[in-house]
Coordinates of C-alpha atoms in Angstrom, one line a residue:
M1 CA 9.1 12.6 35.4
N2 CA 7.3 11.0 39.1
K3 CA 9.8 8.2 40.7
G4 CA 7.8 5.8 40.9
T5 CA 7.4 6.1 37.0
Y6 CA 8.2 2.2 36.0
F7 CA 10.6 2.6 32.7
T8 CA 12.4 -1.2 30.3
G9 CA 13.2 -0.8 27.1
Q10 CA 12.2 1.7 24.5
P11 CA 9.1 3.0 23.7
I12 CA 6.2 0.9 21.2
F13 CA 7.4 3.9 18.8
S14 CA 10.5 3.0 19.1
Q15 CA 10.5 0.0 18.4
L16 CA 8.5 0.6 15.3
L17 CA 11.2 3.0 13.8
S18 CA 13.9 0.0 14.7
F19 CA 12.1 -2.0 11.6
V20 CA 14.2 1.7 9.0
P21 CA 17.8 1.9 10.2
R22 CA 19.1 5.3 10.3
S23 CA 22.0 4.5 7.8
L24 CA 19.5 3.9 5.8
V25 CA 17.1 7.3 6.0
T26 CA 21.0 8.6 6.1
R27 CA 22.0 6.9 3.0
M28 CA 19.0 7.7 1.1
A29 CA 19.1 11.9 1.6
R30 CA 22.2 12.1 0.5
T31 CA 21.2 10.4 -2.7
Y32 CA 19.4 13.1 -3.1
N33 CA 20.6 15.5 -1.6
S34 CA 17.4 16.3 0.3
D35 CA 19.2 18.0 2.8
R36 CA 20.9 19.9 1.4
Y37 CA 20.8 23.8 3.1
C38 CA 18.6 21.5 6.8
K39 CA 20.4 22.9 10.4
R40 CA 18.1 20.4 12.0
F41 CA 14.8 19.2 10.3
K42 CA 16.9 16.3 8.9
T43 CA 15.2 14.0 6.5
Y44 CA 15.1 11.8 9.9
D45 CA 13.3 14.3 11.4
H46 CA 11.0 14.3 9.0
L47 CA 10.2 11.2 8.3
I48 CA 9.5 10.2 12.2
T49 CA 7.2 13.5 12.4
L50 CA 5.1 11.9 9.7
L51 CA 5.1 8.8 10.7
Y52 CA 4.0 9.6 14.5
S53 CA 1.3 11.6 12.4
I54 CA 0.1 8.9 10.5
I55 CA 0.6 6.3 13.2
N56 CA -1.4 8.7 15.8
Q57 CA -4.4 9.9 13.0
C58 CA -3.3 14.2 13.5
S59 CA -5.3 15.7 11.3
S60 CA -3.6 18.9 11.8
L61 CA -0.4 21.2 12.4
R62 CA -1.3 21.6 15.9
E63 CA -1.9 17.3 16.7
V64 CA 1.3 17.2 16.1
T65 CA 3.3 19.3 17.0
T66 CA 2.3 19.9 20.5
G67 CA 2.3 16.0 21.1
M68 CA 6.1 15.2 20.1
L69 CA 6.3 18.2 22.6
A70 CA 4.4 16.2 25.2
W71 CA 6.6 13.3 24.5
E72 CA 10.1 15.2 24.1
Q73 CA 11.8 13.3 27.0
R74 CA 10.9 10.1 24.7
L75 CA 11.7 10.6 21.9
I76 CA 15.2 11.4 22.8
H77 CA 15.1 7.7 22.0
L78 CA 14.5 8.8 18.0
G79 CA 17.6 11.3 17.8
I80 CA 15.1 14.7 18.2
A81 CA 16.5 16.8 20.0
H82 CA 14.3 19.6 19.2
P83 CA 10.8 18.8 18.6
P84 CA 9.9 20.3 14.9
R85 CA 7.5 23.3 15.1
R86 CA 4.4 24.4 12.7
S87 CA 6.1 26.5 10.1
T88 CA 9.8 23.4 10.4
I89 CA 7.6 20.9 9.1
S90 CA 5.6 23.3 6.8
D91 CA 8.3 24.3 4.5
A92 CA 9.9 21.2 5.1
G93 CA 6.9 19.8 3.3
V94 CA 7.8 22.3 -0.2
R95 CA 11.6 22.7 -0.3
R96 CA 11.9 18.4 0.1
G97 CA 11.4 16.5 -2.9
T98 CA 9.6 12.8 -3.5
K99 CA 11.9 10.8 -4.4
V100 CA 13.5 10.0 -0.8
F101 CA 10.8 8.6 0.7
E102 CA 10.3 7.3 -2.3
G103 CA 13.4 5.3 -1.9
I104 CA 13.6 4.5 1.5
Y105 CA 9.8 2.4 1.4
L106 CA 11.0 0.4 -1.9
E107 CA 15.3 -0.1 0.2
L108 CA 12.8 -0.9 3.0
L109 CA 11.3 -3.6 0.6
K110 CA 14.0 -5.2 -0.8
R111 CA 14.7 -5.8 2.9
Y112 CA 11.9 -7.0 4.5
H113 CA 10.1 -8.1 1.5
N114 CA 10.6 -12.0 2.8
F115 CA 9.5 -11.3 5.8
L116 CA 5.4 -10.5 3.7
P117 CA 4.7 -13.5 1.5
D118 CA 2.2 -16.6 2.7
S119 CA 3.7 -19.6 3.0
R120 CA 0.3 -21.0 1.1
I121 CA 0.8 -18.2 -1.6
S122 CA 1.4 -20.8 -4.8
K123 CA 4.1 -20.4 -7.4
R124 CA 2.2 -18.9 -9.5
Q125 CA 1.4 -15.9 -7.0
S126 CA 4.8 -14.8 -7.1
K127 CA 3.8 -14.4 -10.6
L128 CA 0.3 -11.8 -11.0
Y129 CA 0.9 -8.7 -10.5
L130 CA -2.1 -5.8 -10.0
F131 CA -2.3 -3.0 -11.6
D132 CA -5.4 -0.1 -10.0
S133 CA -5.5 3.0 -9.4
T134 CA -7.2 5.0 -6.2
T135 CA -8.4 8.4 -5.1
I136 CA -7.7 10.8 -2.9
T137 CA -10.6 13.6 -2.2
L138 CA -8.7 16.6 -1.5
F139 CA -10.8 19.6 0.4
Q140 CA -8.6 22.2 -1.9
D141 CA -8.9 22.3 -5.2
I142 CA -5.0 21.6 -5.2
L143 CA -4.6 19.3 -7.8
K144 CA -8.4 18.7 -10.4
G145 CA -10.5 17.0 -9.3
A146 CA -13.1 14.3 -11.3
G147 CA -16.7 13.3 -10.5
K148 CA -19.3 15.5 -10.3
S149 CA -19.3 19.3 -8.9
G150 CA -20.8 20.0 -5.1
A151 CA -23.4 22.1 -4.7
D152 CA -21.7 25.0 -5.2
G153 CA -21.1 24.4 -8.8
K154 CA -17.7 23.5 -7.5
R155 CA -15.3 19.7 -8.0
K156 CA -13.3 19.0 -5.2
G157 CA -9.2 18.2 -6.1
G158 CA -7.8 15.1 -6.0
I159 CA -5.0 13.3 -6.4
K160 CA -5.0 9.6 -8.8
V161 CA -2.4 6.8 -7.2
H162 CA -1.8 4.3 -9.9
T163 CA -0.2 1.2 -7.8
L164 CA 1.0 -1.9 -9.0
V165 CA 1.6 -4.6 -5.7
R166 CA 2.5 -8.5 -5.8
S167 CA -0.8 -10.5 -5.0
D168 CA 1.9 -13.0 -2.5
Q169 CA 2.7 -8.7 -0.4
D170 CA -0.6 -6.8 -0.7
V171 CA 1.9 -3.6 -0.3
P172 CA 2.5 -1.7 -3.8
C173 CA 5.8 -1.6 -5.5
M174 CA 4.9 0.6 -7.9
I175 CA 3.5 3.5 -7.5
R176 CA 3.0 6.6 -9.7
F177 CA 0.7 10.1 -8.9
S178 CA -1.4 11.8 -11.1
N179 CA -4.1 14.5 -11.9
A180 CA -8.2 13.3 -10.6
A181 CA -9.0 13.6 -13.9
G182 CA -6.2 11.9 -15.7
A183 CA -6.4 8.6 -17.5
D184 CA -5.4 6.0 -17.2
V185 CA -4.5 3.7 -19.9
S186 CA -0.9 6.0 -19.7
F187 CA 0.2 4.4 -16.1
L188 CA 0.2 0.5 -17.8
K189 CA 3.0 1.4 -19.7
K190 CA 5.0 2.6 -17.2
V191 CA 5.0 -0.9 -15.6
V192 CA 8.2 -2.6 -15.5
L193 CA 8.4 -6.7 -15.1
P194 CA 10.6 -10.1 -15.5
P195 CA 9.7 -11.8 -18.4
G196 CA 7.0 -14.9 -17.2
S197 CA 4.8 -12.6 -14.9
I198 CA 1.7 -12.3 -14.9
I199 CA -0.1 -8.9 -14.4
V200 CA -4.4 -8.5 -14.0
F201 CA -5.6 -4.5 -14.5
D202 CA -9.1 -3.3 -15.7
K203 CA -11.1 -2.3 -19.1
G204 CA -9.8 0.9 -18.4
Y205 CA -6.1 0.3 -19.8
R206 CA -7.4 -0.6 -22.8
D207 CA -4.7 0.2 -24.9
Y208 CA -3.7 -2.5 -27.7
S209 CA -0.2 -1.4 -28.0
T210 CA 1.0 -1.0 -25.4
Y211 CA -0.8 -5.1 -25.5
N212 CA 1.5 -5.4 -28.3
L213 CA 4.4 -4.4 -26.0
L214 CA 3.2 -7.0 -23.1
N215 CA 3.3 -9.4 -25.2
E216 CA 7.1 -8.8 -26.9
K217 CA 8.7 -8.7 -23.1
K218 CA 6.5 -12.4 -23.1
I219 CA 4.5 -10.9 -20.0
T220 CA 0.6 -12.8 -19.8
W221 CA -1.4 -9.7 -19.5
I222 CA -5.0 -10.0 -18.1
T223 CA -8.3 -7.7 -18.2
R224 CA -12.1 -7.2 -18.9
N225 CA -12.8 -7.3 -22.3
S226 CA -14.9 -3.4 -23.4
D227 CA -18.3 -3.8 -25.1
T228 CA -17.0 -1.5 -27.7
S229 CA -14.3 -4.3 -28.1
I230 CA -14.0 -5.0 -32.7
Y231 CA -12.2 -8.9 -33.2
K232 CA -12.1 -11.6 -36.1
I233 CA -13.2 -15.4 -33.8
I234 CA -10.0 -17.3 -35.7
T235 CA -11.3 -20.8 -33.6
H236 CA -12.9 -21.9 -31.0
Y237 CA -10.9 -24.4 -28.1
P238 CA -12.8 -26.5 -26.7
I239 CA -14.4 -26.8 -23.8
N240 CA -14.2 -30.2 -21.3
E241 CA -16.2 -30.5 -17.6
Y242 CA -14.1 -29.6 -15.6
Q243 CA -14.2 -26.0 -17.5
V244 CA -18.2 -25.6 -17.2
K245 CA -18.4 -26.9 -13.9
K246 CA -16.4 -23.8 -13.4
G247 CA -18.1 -21.9 -15.0
V248 CA -16.7 -21.3 -18.3
L249 CA -19.3 -20.7 -21.0
A250 CA -16.7 -20.2 -24.5
D251 CA -12.8 -19.9 -24.8
R252 CA -12.2 -18.6 -28.5
Q253 CA -9.2 -16.7 -29.8
V254 CA -9.3 -13.9 -31.1
E255 CA -8.1 -11.0 -33.0
L256 CA -8.8 -7.7 -31.6
G257 CA -8.6 -3.9 -33.7
H258 CA -9.5 -6.0 -37.2
N259 CA -11.7 -3.5 -39.3
H260 CA -11.1 -2.4 -42.9
N261 CA -8.6 0.0 -41.6
K262 CA -5.2 -1.7 -42.3
K263 CA -3.0 1.0 -40.4
A264 CA -5.4 -0.3 -37.7
I265 CA -3.1 -2.1 -34.1
K266 CA -4.1 -6.5 -33.8
V267 CA -3.7 -8.0 -31.6
N268 CA -3.6 -11.9 -31.4
A269 CA -6.1 -13.2 -27.9
R270 CA -7.8 -15.2 -26.6
I271 CA -11.3 -14.3 -25.2
I272 CA -13.0 -16.3 -22.9
T273 CA -17.0 -16.4 -21.7
Y274 CA -17.6 -16.9 -17.4
K275 CA -20.3 -16.1 -15.5
D276 CA -19.3 -16.8 -12.1
K277 CA -22.1 -19.0 -10.3
E278 CA -22.4 -16.9 -6.9
S279 CA -23.8 -14.1 -8.7
G280 CA -25.1 -15.4 -11.9
A281 CA -23.3 -12.6 -14.5
T282 CA -21.8 -13.6 -17.3
F283 CA -17.7 -11.5 -17.4
E284 CA -15.3 -12.2 -20.9
F285 CA -12.1 -11.8 -20.0
L286 CA -9.4 -10.7 -22.4
T287 CA -5.7 -12.5 -22.1
N288 CA -2.6 -12.9 -24.2
N289 CA -1.4 -16.0 -22.4
L290 CA -3.0 -19.9 -24.9
S291 CA -2.0 -21.9 -22.6
L292 CA -3.2 -21.7 -19.7
A293 CA -6.9 -23.6 -18.8
A294 CA -9.6 -21.1 -18.7
A295 CA -10.4 -21.0 -15.0
T296 CA -7.1 -20.6 -14.0
I297 CA -7.8 -16.9 -16.0
A298 CA -10.5 -15.6 -15.0
D299 CA -9.8 -16.8 -10.8
C300 CA -6.3 -14.2 -11.6
Y301 CA -8.4 -12.9 -12.4
H302 CA -11.1 -12.4 -9.4
K303 CA -7.4 -11.7 -7.7
R304 CA -7.9 -9.0 -8.3
W305 CA -10.3 -7.8 -5.5
Q306 CA -7.0 -8.1 -2.8
I307 CA -5.8 -4.9 -4.7
E308 CA -9.3 -3.1 -4.2
L309 CA -9.0 -4.2 -0.8
L310 CA -5.2 -3.2 0.2
F311 CA -7.2 0.7 -1.2
K312 CA -9.9 0.0 2.2
R313 CA -7.4 -0.6 4.2
L314 CA -5.3 2.7 3.9
K315 CA -7.9 4.8 3.7
Q316 CA -9.7 3.1 7.0
N317 CA -6.4 2.5 8.8
Y318 CA -4.0 5.9 8.1
Q319 CA -5.1 9.3 7.9
L320 CA -5.6 10.1 4.7
K321 CA -8.6 13.1 4.4
Y322 CA -6.4 15.0 6.1
F323 CA -2.5 16.5 5.5
L324 CA -0.7 18.2 7.0
G325 CA 0.2 20.5 4.1
D326 CA -1.9 21.6 1.0
S327 CA 0.9 21.7 -1.9
P328 CA 1.3 18.9 -4.5
N329 CA 4.5 18.3 -2.8
A330 CA 3.8 17.9 0.9
I331 CA 0.2 15.4 -0.5
K332 CA 2.9 12.6 -2.1
I333 CA 5.4 13.3 0.6
Q334 CA 3.0 11.9 3.7
I335 CA 0.8 9.3 0.9
W336 CA 5.0 7.2 1.1
C337 CA 5.0 7.5 4.5
T338 CA 1.6 6.3 4.5
L339 CA 3.3 3.7 2.7
I340 CA 6.4 3.5 5.1
A341 CA 4.1 3.2 8.3
D342 CA 1.6 0.3 6.8
L343 CA 4.7 -1.5 5.9
I344 CA 6.4 -2.0 8.9
L345 CA 3.3 -2.8 10.9
K346 CA 2.7 -6.2 8.6
V347 CA 6.5 -6.6 8.3
I348 CA 5.5 -7.1 12.5
A349 CA 1.8 -9.0 11.8
N350 CA 3.6 -11.3 10.1
N351 CA 7.3 -11.9 11.6
Y352 CA 5.6 -11.3 15.1
K353 CA 3.1 -14.5 13.7
C354 CA -0.4 -12.0 15.1
K355 CA -3.8 -12.8 15.6
W356 CA -5.3 -10.3 15.6
A357 CA -7.0 -8.3 12.0
F358 CA -5.2 -6.0 11.2
T359 CA -7.4 -2.4 11.6
N360 CA -6.6 -3.7 15.7
L361 CA -3.3 -4.3 15.6
V362 CA -2.9 -1.0 14.0
G363 CA -5.4 1.0 16.6
M364 CA -3.6 -0.8 19.5
V365 CA 0.1 0.7 18.9
R366 CA -2.0 4.1 18.0
L367 CA -2.7 4.0 21.7
H368 CA 0.2 2.3 23.7
M369 CA 3.1 4.2 20.8
M370 CA 4.9 6.1 23.7
T371 CA 3.8 3.1 26.5
Y372 CA 7.0 1.7 27.6
L373 CA 6.0 -2.4 26.7
N374 CA 7.9 -5.4 24.6
L375 CA 6.5 -5.1 21.8
K376 CA 6.0 -9.0 20.3
S377 CA 4.7 -9.8 23.9
F378 CA 2.2 -6.8 24.0
I379 CA 1.4 -8.2 19.8
A380 CA 1.2 -11.6 21.5
S381 CA -0.8 -11.5 25.1
P382 CA -2.5 -7.7 25.5
E383 CA -3.6 -8.0 28.7
K384 CA -1.8 -9.7 30.5
T385 CA 1.1 -7.6 29.1
L386 CA -0.2 -4.1 31.2
L387 CA -1.0 -6.3 33.9
Q388 CA 2.4 -7.4 34.9
R389 CA 3.3 -3.2 33.4
F390 CA 1.1 -2.4 36.2
Y391 CA 3.0 -5.5 39.0
H392 CA 5.7 -2.9 38.5
Y393 CA 4.1 0.1 39.7
K394 CA 3.8 -2.8 42.9
L395 CA -0.1 -2.3 42.9
K396 CA -0.9 -5.0 45.8
Y397 CA -4.7 -4.9 44.4
I398 CA -4.3 -7.0 41.0
P399 CA -5.0 -10.1 42.2
P400 CA -2.3 -12.8 41.1
S401 CA -4.2 -15.1 39.5
L402 CA -5.3 -12.4 36.5
F403 CA -1.5 -13.1 35.4
D404 CA -2.4 -17.3 35.0
T405 CA -5.0 -15.5 32.4

């Protein structure tokens, strides 16, 4: 190292990892016995390696190993004495289970849940949950693919990520995986929510038995009505002028599944016909809640778009096109670590009151992840912080007036 190099504090990457207590990782490793038969590449080393790869957007094992080897002296701050080899990372992706990384993510979510909600969020949104799935396309036929076949007659592999998000947190609170061609309906039954919650999902999750199960648990569900639904109208609710201005056209109480088959599952529900003023499209919303205003039900369903923005954020800012392993286990581990990285950056953005776009924050952290800068001051004013660093190099050509900006 050059003697004139200026050191202060820790690299930005080390400051990011300070949000992941090593004691927590050790406790999860003991709980799931994930360090059994491992001499060097423990769960903590595996996690740090994948977070480095994800934030740095590495697309191959060689990029990860050479990058970490180049910063070997600075990785000592993280407690990694031996930079991993490609075979070591590959073998760990096959052998080490996914449960330990899921446990780390959920424990971090419990630890930092107070830093996630926006102060402008209403009490209703704190009880509002969004449920949907997204497909991550794989270039190899690892998991059964979905969609049209390619020019060669083959389909790419794909993994479907079923996600539950609390509206005021904007990060997943439950994740389940399946083949891309698998049905979504069965995963709605696996959602566990406290009584009084509101869950919103699209019409792809239509299952009358699950609707009744949610009714028994006193959980409000809101979805889109399917064109093929069979129902009997029980009563029409009156609509006042305020509801009409909001776009409500009709409000009816119905009995779903009403047909000549006596064994058919019946569901007492409510159908709200709503017209969007901007697009002019008409929608039918289906719910079991008979007390909320019709416009409120429509507004709750509109918030489902938030989970689509979450999927977009994850796919745009993190490396979910190339994976460091070609086994389902390695792919799931990398997805969990991506969620951990996203959670850390969301906490930092909210805690430090970052005014940038989230994409800019991810990009700046990636570019300067091994630079010795104070993360909080860097987020507040990156140019000023960098100029102050150059000032310690005693570069006389920088005029003092630049530090006043």
